XYZ file of C-alpha atoms in Angstrom:
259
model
C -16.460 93.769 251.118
C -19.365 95.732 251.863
C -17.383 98.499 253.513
C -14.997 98.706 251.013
C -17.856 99.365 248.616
C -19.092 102.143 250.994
C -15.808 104.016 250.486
C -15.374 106.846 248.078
C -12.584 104.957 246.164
C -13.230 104.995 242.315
C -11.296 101.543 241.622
C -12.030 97.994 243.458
C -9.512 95.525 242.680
C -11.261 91.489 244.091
C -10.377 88.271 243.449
C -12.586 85.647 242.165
C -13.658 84.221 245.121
C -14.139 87.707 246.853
C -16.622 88.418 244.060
C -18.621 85.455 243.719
C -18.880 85.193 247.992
C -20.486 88.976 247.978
C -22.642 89.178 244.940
C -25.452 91.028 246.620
C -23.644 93.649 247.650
C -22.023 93.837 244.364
C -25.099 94.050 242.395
C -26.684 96.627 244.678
C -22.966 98.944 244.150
C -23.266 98.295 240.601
C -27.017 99.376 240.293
C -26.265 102.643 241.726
C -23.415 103.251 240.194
C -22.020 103.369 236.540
C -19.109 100.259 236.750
C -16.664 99.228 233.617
C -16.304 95.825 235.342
C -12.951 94.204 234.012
C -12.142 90.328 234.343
C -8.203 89.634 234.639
C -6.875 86.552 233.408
C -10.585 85.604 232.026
C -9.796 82.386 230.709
C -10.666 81.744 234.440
C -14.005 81.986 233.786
C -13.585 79.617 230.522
C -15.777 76.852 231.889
C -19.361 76.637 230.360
C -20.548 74.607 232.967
C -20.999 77.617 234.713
C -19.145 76.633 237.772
C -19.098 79.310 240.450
C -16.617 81.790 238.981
C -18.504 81.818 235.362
C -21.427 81.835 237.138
C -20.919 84.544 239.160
C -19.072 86.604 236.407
C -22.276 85.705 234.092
C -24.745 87.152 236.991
C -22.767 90.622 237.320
C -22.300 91.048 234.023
C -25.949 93.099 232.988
C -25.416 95.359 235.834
C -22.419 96.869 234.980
C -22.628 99.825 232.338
C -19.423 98.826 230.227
C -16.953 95.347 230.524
C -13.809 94.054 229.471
C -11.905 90.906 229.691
C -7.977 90.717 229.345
C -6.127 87.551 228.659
C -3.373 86.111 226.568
C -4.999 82.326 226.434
C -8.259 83.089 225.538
C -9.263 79.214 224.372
C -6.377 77.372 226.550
C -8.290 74.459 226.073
C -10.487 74.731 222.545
C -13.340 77.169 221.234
C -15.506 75.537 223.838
C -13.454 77.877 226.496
C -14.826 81.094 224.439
C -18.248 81.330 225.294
C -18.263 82.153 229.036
C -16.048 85.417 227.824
C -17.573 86.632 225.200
C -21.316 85.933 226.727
C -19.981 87.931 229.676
C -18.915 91.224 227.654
C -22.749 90.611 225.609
C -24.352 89.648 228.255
C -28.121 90.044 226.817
C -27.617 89.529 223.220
C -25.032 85.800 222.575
C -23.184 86.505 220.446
C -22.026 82.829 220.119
C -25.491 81.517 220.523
C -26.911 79.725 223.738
C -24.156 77.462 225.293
C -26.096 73.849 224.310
C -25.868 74.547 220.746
C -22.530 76.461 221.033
C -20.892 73.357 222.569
C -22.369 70.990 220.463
C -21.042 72.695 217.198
C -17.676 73.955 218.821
C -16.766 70.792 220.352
C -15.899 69.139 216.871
C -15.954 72.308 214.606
C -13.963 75.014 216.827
C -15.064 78.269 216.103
C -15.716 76.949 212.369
C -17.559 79.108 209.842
C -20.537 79.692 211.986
C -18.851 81.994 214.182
C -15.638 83.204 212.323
C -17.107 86.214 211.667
C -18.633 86.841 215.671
C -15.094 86.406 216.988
C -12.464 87.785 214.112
C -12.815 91.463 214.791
C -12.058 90.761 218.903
C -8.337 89.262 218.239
C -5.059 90.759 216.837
C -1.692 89.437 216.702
C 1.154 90.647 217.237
C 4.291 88.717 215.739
C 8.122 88.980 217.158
C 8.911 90.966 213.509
C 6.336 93.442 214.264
C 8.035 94.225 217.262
C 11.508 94.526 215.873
C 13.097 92.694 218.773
C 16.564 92.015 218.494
C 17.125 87.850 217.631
C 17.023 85.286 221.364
C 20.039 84.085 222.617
C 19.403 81.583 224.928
C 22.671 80.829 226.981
C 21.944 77.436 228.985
C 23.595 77.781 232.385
C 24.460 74.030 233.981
C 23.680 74.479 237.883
C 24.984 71.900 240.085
C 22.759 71.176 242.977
C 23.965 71.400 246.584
C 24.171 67.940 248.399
C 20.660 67.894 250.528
C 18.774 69.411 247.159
C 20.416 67.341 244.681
C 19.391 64.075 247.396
C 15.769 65.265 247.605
C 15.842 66.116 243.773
C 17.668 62.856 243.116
C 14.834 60.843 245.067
C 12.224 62.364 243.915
C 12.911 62.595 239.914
C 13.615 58.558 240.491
C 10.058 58.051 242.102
C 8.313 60.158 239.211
C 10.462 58.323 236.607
C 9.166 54.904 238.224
C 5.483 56.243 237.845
C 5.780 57.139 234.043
C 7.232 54.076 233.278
C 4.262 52.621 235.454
C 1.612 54.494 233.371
C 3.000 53.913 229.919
C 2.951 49.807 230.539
C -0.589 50.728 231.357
C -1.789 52.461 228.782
C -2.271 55.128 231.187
C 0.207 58.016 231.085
C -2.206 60.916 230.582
C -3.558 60.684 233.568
C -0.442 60.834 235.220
C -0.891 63.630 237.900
C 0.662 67.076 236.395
C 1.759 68.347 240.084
C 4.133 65.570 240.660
C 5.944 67.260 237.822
C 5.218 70.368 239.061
C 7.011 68.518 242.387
C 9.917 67.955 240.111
C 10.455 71.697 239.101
C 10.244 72.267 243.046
C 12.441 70.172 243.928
C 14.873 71.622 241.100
C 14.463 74.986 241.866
C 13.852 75.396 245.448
C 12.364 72.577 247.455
C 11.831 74.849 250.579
C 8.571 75.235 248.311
C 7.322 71.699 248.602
C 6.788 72.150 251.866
C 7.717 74.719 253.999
C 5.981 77.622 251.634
C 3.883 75.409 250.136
C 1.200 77.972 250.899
C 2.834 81.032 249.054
C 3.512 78.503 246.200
C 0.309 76.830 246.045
C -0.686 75.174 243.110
C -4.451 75.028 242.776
C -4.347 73.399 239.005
C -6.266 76.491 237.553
C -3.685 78.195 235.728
C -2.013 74.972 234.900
C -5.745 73.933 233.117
C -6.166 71.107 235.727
C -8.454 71.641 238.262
C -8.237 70.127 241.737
C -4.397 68.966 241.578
C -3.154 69.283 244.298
C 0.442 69.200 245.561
C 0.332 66.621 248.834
C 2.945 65.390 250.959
C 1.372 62.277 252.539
C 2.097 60.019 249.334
C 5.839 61.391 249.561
C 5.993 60.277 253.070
C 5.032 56.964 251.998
C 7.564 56.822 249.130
C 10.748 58.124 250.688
C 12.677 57.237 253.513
C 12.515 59.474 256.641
C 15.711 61.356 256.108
C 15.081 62.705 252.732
C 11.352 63.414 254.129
C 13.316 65.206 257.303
C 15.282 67.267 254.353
C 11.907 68.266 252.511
C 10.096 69.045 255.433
C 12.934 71.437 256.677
C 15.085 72.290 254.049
C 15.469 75.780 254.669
C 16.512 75.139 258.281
C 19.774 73.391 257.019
C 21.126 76.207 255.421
C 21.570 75.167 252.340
C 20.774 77.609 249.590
C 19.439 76.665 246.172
C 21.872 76.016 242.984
C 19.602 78.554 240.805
C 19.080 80.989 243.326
C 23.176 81.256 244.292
C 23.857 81.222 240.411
C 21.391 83.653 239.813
C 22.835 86.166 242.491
C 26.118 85.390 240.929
C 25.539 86.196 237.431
C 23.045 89.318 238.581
C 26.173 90.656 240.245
C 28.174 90.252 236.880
C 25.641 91.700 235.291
C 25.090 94.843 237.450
C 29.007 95.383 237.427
C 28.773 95.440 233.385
C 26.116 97.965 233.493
């Protein structure tokens, strides 16, 4: 990092991570230099706890000359998620309070009458009419699944099924793990990514608003038998494509011959 701030580039594009692991060397760049520091997606930054990525964010904030935060999900959770955000673009003056007493009167108010007015001039919305798009049509497309995929979708829809029913005689269903069912979609669209590109399709539970899920394979080996674990772990090297991908190419070529 601290090379790439020795450069004479003009834009610095980090992740999250990148930033909070080389703070120093931020802060000393940004003290020397006039910075408009943008946060991306900044409902990443939503928790008040100040884990490291608010944190961090929080810390860099008074040493940059302007900010800006972009997101479409600013409160994916409640108001609660606002105050990292906004305290990050006014650093040195709250403008939604400290965090204690923010918390306490967002938790069961929202944003409420106290701080209508603080947050009302940030937002805008934009409707579909405004736009002047021409009406949806959503054409539903039935995709039959090849024989391995449809056996590893098969088994694996059954064992989530099982696990539902499971939770709901228990009272416990919502806290049913979300990246089973993310396991599900997988397995429907491409289960090459359960396994075999697991790490280009990793999900880390962040932009899915549940931290630390995540996706493992030892349960499944547990649950299904070693063929269909065989056919997860190597599904790409039976040559068997995907049902959505192969309709997808299919109707793409339609499409492209139709201009």
């Amino acid at each position: 990092a601290k090379n790439m701030i020795d450069s004479e580039k003009t834009l610095f594009l980090m992740y999250y991570t990148t930033a909070a692991n080389n703070l120093d060397t931020l802060i000393e760049f940004m003290s020397n230099h006039n910075v408009l520091l943008i946060i991306d997606e900044s409902h990443n930054i939503k928790n008040y706890k100040l884990k490291m990525w608010a944190n961090s964010s929080l810390i860099l904030a008074s040493y940059a000359r302007r900010r800006m935060i972009l997101t479409g999900t600013p409160m994916p959770n409640d108001a609660r998620d606002l105050w990292t955000q906004l305290t990050f673009l006014w650093p040195n003056n709250y403008p939604l309070s400290h965090v204690a007493p923010y918390v306490r009167y967002a938790k069961p108010h929202g944003i409420g009458e106290r701080f209508r007015d603080k947050v009302k001039p940030l937002f805008t919305r934009i409707t579909k009419d405004d736009l002047g798009l021409p009406e949806v049509k959503i054409t539903p497309i039935r995709v039959p699944l090849p024989e391995i995929q449809r056996k590893i979708y098969n088994v694996i829809a059954a064992k989530t099924l099982a696990e539902i029913n499971s939770l709901r005689e228990q009272g416990r269903l919502q806290k049913f793990r979300h990246a089973k069912m993310i396991r599900l979609i997988q397995a429907a669209s491409n289960p090459s990514t359960i396994h075999e590109k697991a790490d280009e399709f990793e999900i880390d539970g962040i932009n899915f608003g549940y931290p630390g899920e995540k996706i493992s394979l030892s349960p499944l080996k547990e649950e299904v038998s070693e063929d269909i674990y065989e056919k997860i772990i190597n599904y790409s090297k039976h040559g068997e494509l995907p049902g959505k991908i192969t309709a997808a190419v299919t109707l793409t070529k339609e499409l492209v011959k139709e201009k």
